[in-house]
Amino acid sequence: MQYELNFQCALPNGIHARPASQLEEKCRQFVSQITLMNHRSAKSGDAKSSLDLIGTDTNYQDECSLYIKGDDARQAFESLQLYINNEFHLCDEPLAQVEEKQVCIPKSLLNHNTELVYGKPLVAGIVKGRLYKSDSVTLQSYATDIQENETVRFSNAHASVVENIKARLNSAKKQEAEILNSHLSMLTDNNLIASITKLLTYNSTANAVTLAVDEYIEKFNCSRSEYIRERVVDLRDLGLQLLSAAYPAAQYEMATLVEDSIVIAEEMTPSQFLKLDKSHLKGLVLGKASHTSHTIILARSFNIPTLVSDALPAVTDIEHPLAYLDCQLGVIAVQPNEGAACYFERAMQLAKQSKNCQQVYVGKSVTTMDGHKIEVAANISHPIEVAGALDSGADGVGLFRTEMAYMDRELAPTEEELYEYYRDALIAGKENSITFRTIDIGGDKPLPYLNLPPENNPFLGYRAVRIYPQFITLFHHQLRALLRASVYGNARIMIPMINSIEEIRWIKAELAKVKEQLKQEGIPFSANIKLGIMVEIPSTVFILDHICKEIDFISIGSNDMTQYLLAIDRDNQSISHLYNSLVPSFLRMLEQVISTAHQHRCWVGLCGELASDHRALPFLLGSGLDELSMNNPAILATKSRLAGMSYQQCRELFLKACQCSTKAEINKLFHDMPLNTQEKTIISYECILLDVEFVSKEDAIQAMVGNLGIIGRTDNIFALENDIWAREAVLATDLGFGFAIPHTKSEHIQYSTISMARLTKPIHWQGDSGMVNFIIMLTLNSKDSAQHMKIFSSLARKLIHKEFRDQLHTTQCRDDIIELLSTLFK
Ligand code: PEP
Ligand code: MG
């Protein structure tokens, strides 16, 4: 009897090499014949051959069937059904996506008129090295006539390549091991070996391997999926490895690197990449590759900046010319002129400084200028993000949205899967606390397998804690998994959408039941695990005193709280202009919640989008929150801003804001923040560079704007730089007396800043008054338009006075410079 197992491919990248090798391994456990049929592509293949499986061109959501025939067909059907439903879709981890943002090339580089080759950066970084060109070896380069014992030649070569890959697997890291395993599976593919063996009757090993591999390449090349097309390189790689082992005399070696090098190649196979000496390999420029190619995955795991470019840099007369590869901008410059080389050297120095600066906040909490501590944590939704969050300076995870593990699948995850998922997060989190929010499913996030009926008003509907009683097993699995994983780190449990004490008591009773079960089963868990709730429904604000007696902590979900408090749908574009948390009602709510919680010694965080809104930061700091939890990219900038703020001043600001009657009054308060708060923020210690050396105007602007990026005042240094240059293009800003005041009103500076550089050697400012040895750069946020002219004219007036200029030139410490410049506001 034939069994038929129907499924829809849930793998976002389709069945490419790694999933194929896993499915093939599963199928090989049975003697039955198993065929995969893809109904969309109308292609079928032997499920015990990973190459055949890839050849079915199975993409995401393709309808497929496994046809199973043979002695153990029923057993195979049952086991494969479980595997496909519960595990198969998990066998392909999402790849780190390179954010594709349009980068503008700064004038500080373009002004040097050096030749640049443009491309698409696939692995970030900026490096320099000698350029090595690696010739592409084709399978055809091995073409030769048939000789004696071709079968022996092939099988020896095959055995040696298999042995080689297995030896490499012993010391391979996770991603390298996955790739090597998929290569092993393709290399030992019965159908490939059968096809080569057949061809060997009339062909040399070289020709037989080439013909067999080409047949699959042709198939893969027709795929709609880029991911499957990319596997052509892996196949060619295996073919080349086989031929290199079969014909050791005809070696086509990769470049041998003896110094810091950037390797360029039209195409590079994973094994060619692995052969390159990583102590010398600094960068890669490839003609062909996408972010899904195995070579790129390896380059990322070895942290090798990589650019893909249609036009590879031209060969020069010099054997190994010096080159700079800048994967921030997506350019490579070979033998750049002096000015451009100086640009890249400066960019490398800034990148290094930025990395060092970030380290300051890694594993260290931030303190305001007046000694107030506030935690800055990360919002995440996958364990894979934990390490990155800590590396970005997060003090922990304030919100782990656990829904993701339940979505885009046909059945709920098993307790075991969840346990492993949470355990991985806690191990990665080390001793830092990770707050797991239990599932906020239903409403606008329906799950097909829960069969919840559509609702008229999903945000006010059957969701989160409200569905737990109906899906009690689902909820218990999550609690069991969380408790079991809790022994691996510092876990907290947080319940979403709580509305009443009854709900909290119900949760506590269920948690107690699950703890008791685990105790009976002898399974260890952290007995004192902290339990908290999200305060995101306004009703909780009025019973918070009671709530605090029941739980350990609360976190304000400002996204939902704003929508429910103001009755404004958070997703409705037509009323998005009304969706604003910086209004008197919301701030009063904050004040009431935080003061009540603190009176009851209850810890309070805030984890909605508001936490990373730079305008809200002084109010949130002043509100007395214990933690702000936000997306990774905002963490560093927030910490660096908090370090320069005064809690006391923000507290006063917040309390005044709570007395405002309109949002306009709050805006005004923000703009009119006390002068000394502005001074502290507009001129900060890190923006004053005393006795530095710049070689040109370009160098100065690049370095000063780069510094603003490092200290978290801009998140787009290139755009900000070009805004400065736009002003210079109208009229160079040298004012005479050796002073230049480059300035801009720009949307790319998050916080208005005055930077200053006193130079050891004068530079030409490309204007009428010649040389400059003192630069005062004004980068004011476009919203601060009034400030712009005020500061500029006040500065110009002051500089007329010799005494002021002399003081700037002779002052020895940065505090005195701040003092001097602060007179600009008086
Ligand atoms: C919130 O409501 O603020 C929140 C953090 O939860 P979510 O955005 O997942 O609803
Ligand atoms: Mg919410």
mmCIF file with all atom_site columns, N, CA and C in Angstrom, residues 33 63 65 154 190 211 273 288 301 332 340 349 352 363 396 408 411 486 540 559 603 617 632 697 730 753 757:
data_model
loop_
_atom_site.group_PDB
_atom_site.id
_atom_site.type_symbol
_atom_site.label_atom_id
_atom_site.label_alt_id
_atom_site.label_comp_id
_atom_site.label_asym_id
_atom_site.label_entity_id
_atom_site.label_seq_id
_atom_site.pdbx_PDB_ins_code
_atom_site.Cartn_x
_atom_site.Cartn_y
_atom_site.Cartn_z
_atom_site.occupancy
_atom_site.B_iso_or_equiv
_atom_site.pdbx_formal_charge
_atom_site.auth_seq_id
_atom_site.auth_comp_id
_atom_site.auth_asym_id
_atom_site.auth_atom_id
_atom_site.pdbx_PDB_model_num
ATOM 1  N N  . GLN A 1 33  ? 10.454 2.920  -0.426  1.00 0.00 ? 33  GLN A N  1
ATOM 2  C CA . GLN A 1 33  ? 10.821 3.919  -1.430  1.00 0.00 ? 33  GLN A CA 1
ATOM 3  C C  . GLN A 1 33  ? 10.040 5.198  -1.094  1.00 0.00 ? 33  GLN A C  1
ATOM 4  N N  . GLU A 1 63  ? 2.925  23.378 -2.132  1.00 0.00 ? 63  GLU A N  1
ATOM 5  C CA . GLU A 1 63  ? 2.184  22.184 -1.698  1.00 0.00 ? 63  GLU A CA 1
ATOM 6  C C  . GLU A 1 63  ? 2.978  20.965 -2.140  1.00 0.00 ? 63  GLU A C  1
ATOM 7  N N  . SER A 1 65  ? 3.892  16.476 -1.527  1.00 0.00 ? 65  SER A N  1
ATOM 8  C CA . SER A 1 65  ? 3.506  15.183 -0.960  1.00 0.00 ? 65  SER A CA 1
ATOM 9  C C  . SER A 1 65  ? 4.729  14.290 -0.894  1.00 0.00 ? 65  SER A C  1
ATOM 10 N N  . PHE A 1 154 ? 38.265 7.350  -9.332  1.00 0.00 ? 154 PHE A N  1
ATOM 11 C CA . PHE A 1 154 ? 37.144 8.096  -8.770  1.00 0.00 ? 154 PHE A CA 1
ATOM 12 C C  . PHE A 1 154 ? 36.882 7.688  -7.312  1.00 0.00 ? 154 PHE A C  1
ATOM 13 N N  . ASN A 1 190 ? 23.404 8.911  -3.251  1.00 0.00 ? 190 ASN A N  1
ATOM 14 C CA . ASN A 1 190 ? 23.423 7.689  -4.078  1.00 0.00 ? 190 ASN A CA 1
ATOM 15 C C  . ASN A 1 190 ? 23.208 7.989  -5.549  1.00 0.00 ? 190 ASN A C  1
ATOM 16 N N  . LEU A 1 211 ? 30.149 16.089 -16.126 1.00 0.00 ? 211 LEU A N  1
ATOM 17 C CA . LEU A 1 211 ? 28.835 15.872 -16.753 1.00 0.00 ? 211 LEU A CA 1
ATOM 18 C C  . LEU A 1 211 ? 27.744 15.663 -15.697 1.00 0.00 ? 211 LEU A C  1
ATOM 19 N N  . PHE A 1 273 ? 37.116 29.084 0.374   1.00 0.00 ? 273 PHE A N  1
ATOM 20 C CA . PHE A 1 273 ? 37.159 30.075 1.450   1.00 0.00 ? 273 PHE A CA 1
ATOM 21 C C  . PHE A 1 273 ? 37.841 29.481 2.681   1.00 0.00 ? 273 PHE A C  1
ATOM 22 N N  . LYS A 1 288 ? 30.240 37.194 -7.702  1.00 0.00 ? 288 LYS A N  1
ATOM 23 C CA . LYS A 1 288 ? 28.917 36.588 -7.546  1.00 0.00 ? 288 LYS A CA 1
ATOM 24 C C  . LYS A 1 288 ? 28.783 36.038 -6.134  1.00 0.00 ? 288 LYS A C  1
ATOM 25 N N  . SER A 1 301 ? 30.571 34.306 9.664   1.00 0.00 ? 301 SER A N  1
ATOM 26 C CA . SER A 1 301 ? 30.933 33.683 10.938  1.00 0.00 ? 301 SER A CA 1
ATOM 27 C C  . SER A 1 301 ? 32.414 33.908 11.260  1.00 0.00 ? 301 SER A C  1
ATOM 28 N N  . ILE A 1 332 ? 35.296 49.670 -2.757  1.00 0.00 ? 332 ILE A N  1
ATOM 29 C CA . ILE A 1 332 ? 36.683 49.274 -2.590  1.00 0.00 ? 332 ILE A CA 1
ATOM 30 C C  . ILE A 1 332 ? 37.519 50.273 -3.380  1.00 0.00 ? 332 ILE A C  1
ATOM 31 N N  . ALA A 1 340 ? 42.300 60.145 -0.255  1.00 0.00 ? 340 ALA A N  1
ATOM 32 C CA . ALA A 1 340 ? 41.320 59.079 -0.032  1.00 0.00 ? 340 ALA A CA 1
ATOM 33 C C  . ALA A 1 340 ? 41.866 58.075 0.975   1.00 0.00 ? 340 ALA A C  1
ATOM 34 N N  . GLN A 1 349 ? 39.900 54.230 12.038  1.00 0.00 ? 349 GLN A N  1
ATOM 35 C CA . GLN A 1 349 ? 40.158 54.659 13.416  1.00 0.00 ? 349 GLN A CA 1
ATOM 36 C C  . GLN A 1 349 ? 38.828 54.942 14.138  1.00 0.00 ? 349 GLN A C  1
ATOM 37 N N  . LYS A 1 352 ? 37.098 51.750 15.072  1.00 0.00 ? 352 LYS A N  1
ATOM 38 C CA . LYS A 1 352 ? 37.728 51.122 16.237  1.00 0.00 ? 352 LYS A CA 1
ATOM 39 C C  . LYS A 1 352 ? 37.293 51.830 17.524  1.00 0.00 ? 352 LYS A C  1
ATOM 40 N N  . GLY A 1 363 ? 27.784 45.200 29.813  1.00 0.00 ? 363 GLY A N  1
ATOM 41 C CA . GLY A 1 363 ? 27.899 44.642 31.159  1.00 0.00 ? 363 GLY A CA 1
ATOM 42 C C  . GLY A 1 363 ? 27.973 45.684 32.255  1.00 0.00 ? 363 GLY A C  1
ATOM 43 N N  . GLY A 1 396 ? 19.917 43.529 30.164  1.00 0.00 ? 396 GLY A N  1
ATOM 44 C CA . GLY A 1 396 ? 19.107 42.316 30.280  1.00 0.00 ? 396 GLY A CA 1
ATOM 45 C C  . GLY A 1 396 ? 18.034 42.364 29.209  1.00 0.00 ? 396 GLY A C  1
ATOM 46 N N  . ASP A 1 408 ? 3.377  30.914 12.351  1.00 0.00 ? 408 ASP A N  1
ATOM 47 C CA . ASP A 1 408 ? 3.798  30.327 11.076  1.00 0.00 ? 408 ASP A CA 1
ATOM 48 C C  . ASP A 1 408 ? 4.068  28.835 11.186  1.00 0.00 ? 408 ASP A C  1
ATOM 49 N N  . LEU A 1 411 ? 1.132  23.350 14.072  1.00 0.00 ? 411 LEU A N  1
ATOM 50 C CA . LEU A 1 411 ? 0.792  22.876 15.411  1.00 0.00 ? 411 LEU A CA 1
ATOM 51 C C  . LEU A 1 411 ? 1.586  23.691 16.419  1.00 0.00 ? 411 LEU A C  1
ATOM 52 N N  . SER A 1 486 ? 14.339 27.639 33.795  1.00 0.00 ? 486 SER A N  1
ATOM 53 C CA . SER A 1 486 ? 14.730 28.703 34.728  1.00 0.00 ? 486 SER A CA 1
ATOM 54 C C  . SER A 1 486 ? 16.014 28.393 35.498  1.00 0.00 ? 486 SER A C  1
ATOM 55 N N  . THR A 1 540 ? -6.056 48.603 35.356  1.00 0.00 ? 540 THR A N  1
ATOM 56 C CA . THR A 1 540 ? -5.069 48.166 36.365  1.00 0.00 ? 540 THR A CA 1
ATOM 57 C C  . THR A 1 540 ? -4.494 49.347 37.153  1.00 0.00 ? 540 THR A C  1
ATOM 58 N N  . ASN A 1 559 ? 2.621  50.825 24.327  1.00 0.00 ? 559 ASN A N  1
ATOM 59 C CA . ASN A 1 559 ? 1.918  50.747 23.035  1.00 0.00 ? 559 ASN A CA 1
ATOM 60 C C  . ASN A 1 559 ? 0.428  50.554 23.263  1.00 0.00 ? 559 ASN A C  1
ATOM 61 N N  . TRP A 1 603 ? 8.887  46.918 41.651  1.00 0.00 ? 603 TRP A N  1
ATOM 62 C CA . TRP A 1 603 ? 9.784  47.368 40.569  1.00 0.00 ? 603 TRP A CA 1
ATOM 63 C C  . TRP A 1 603 ? 8.952  47.685 39.315  1.00 0.00 ? 603 TRP A C  1
ATOM 64 N N  . LEU A 1 617 ? 12.565 60.754 26.461  1.00 0.00 ? 617 LEU A N  1
ATOM 65 C CA . LEU A 1 617 ? 13.553 60.293 27.443  1.00 0.00 ? 617 LEU A CA 1
ATOM 66 C C  . LEU A 1 617 ? 13.639 61.150 28.721  1.00 0.00 ? 617 LEU A C  1
ATOM 67 N N  . ASN A 1 632 ? 17.209 46.757 20.151  1.00 0.00 ? 632 ASN A N  1
ATOM 68 C CA . ASN A 1 632 ? 18.675 46.832 20.241  1.00 0.00 ? 632 ASN A CA 1
ATOM 69 C C  . ASN A 1 632 ? 19.338 48.110 19.734  1.00 0.00 ? 632 ASN A C  1
ATOM 70 N N  . LYS A 1 697 ? 40.477 69.823 5.388   1.00 0.00 ? 697 LYS A N  1
ATOM 71 C CA . LYS A 1 697 ? 39.104 70.169 5.774   1.00 0.00 ? 697 LYS A CA 1
ATOM 72 C C  . LYS A 1 697 ? 38.234 68.900 5.761   1.00 0.00 ? 697 LYS A C  1
ATOM 73 N N  . VAL A 1 730 ? 27.783 76.501 -0.392  1.00 0.00 ? 730 VAL A N  1
ATOM 74 C CA . VAL A 1 730 ? 27.242 77.846 -0.612  1.00 0.00 ? 730 VAL A CA 1
ATOM 75 C C  . VAL A 1 730 ? 28.347 78.873 -0.335  1.00 0.00 ? 730 VAL A C  1
ATOM 76 N N  . THR A 1 753 ? 24.081 69.775 18.913  1.00 0.00 ? 753 THR A N  1
ATOM 77 C CA . THR A 1 753 ? 25.410 69.693 19.522  1.00 0.00 ? 753 THR A CA 1
ATOM 78 C C  . THR A 1 753 ? 26.333 70.784 19.001  1.00 0.00 ? 753 THR A C  1
ATOM 79 N N  . ALA A 1 757 ? 37.104 71.684 17.796  1.00 0.00 ? 757 ALA A N  1
ATOM 80 C CA . ALA A 1 757 ? 38.422 71.055 17.629  1.00 0.00 ? 757 ALA A CA 1
ATOM 81 C C  . ALA A 1 757 ? 39.487 72.131 17.566  1.00 0.00 ? 757 ALA A C  1
#
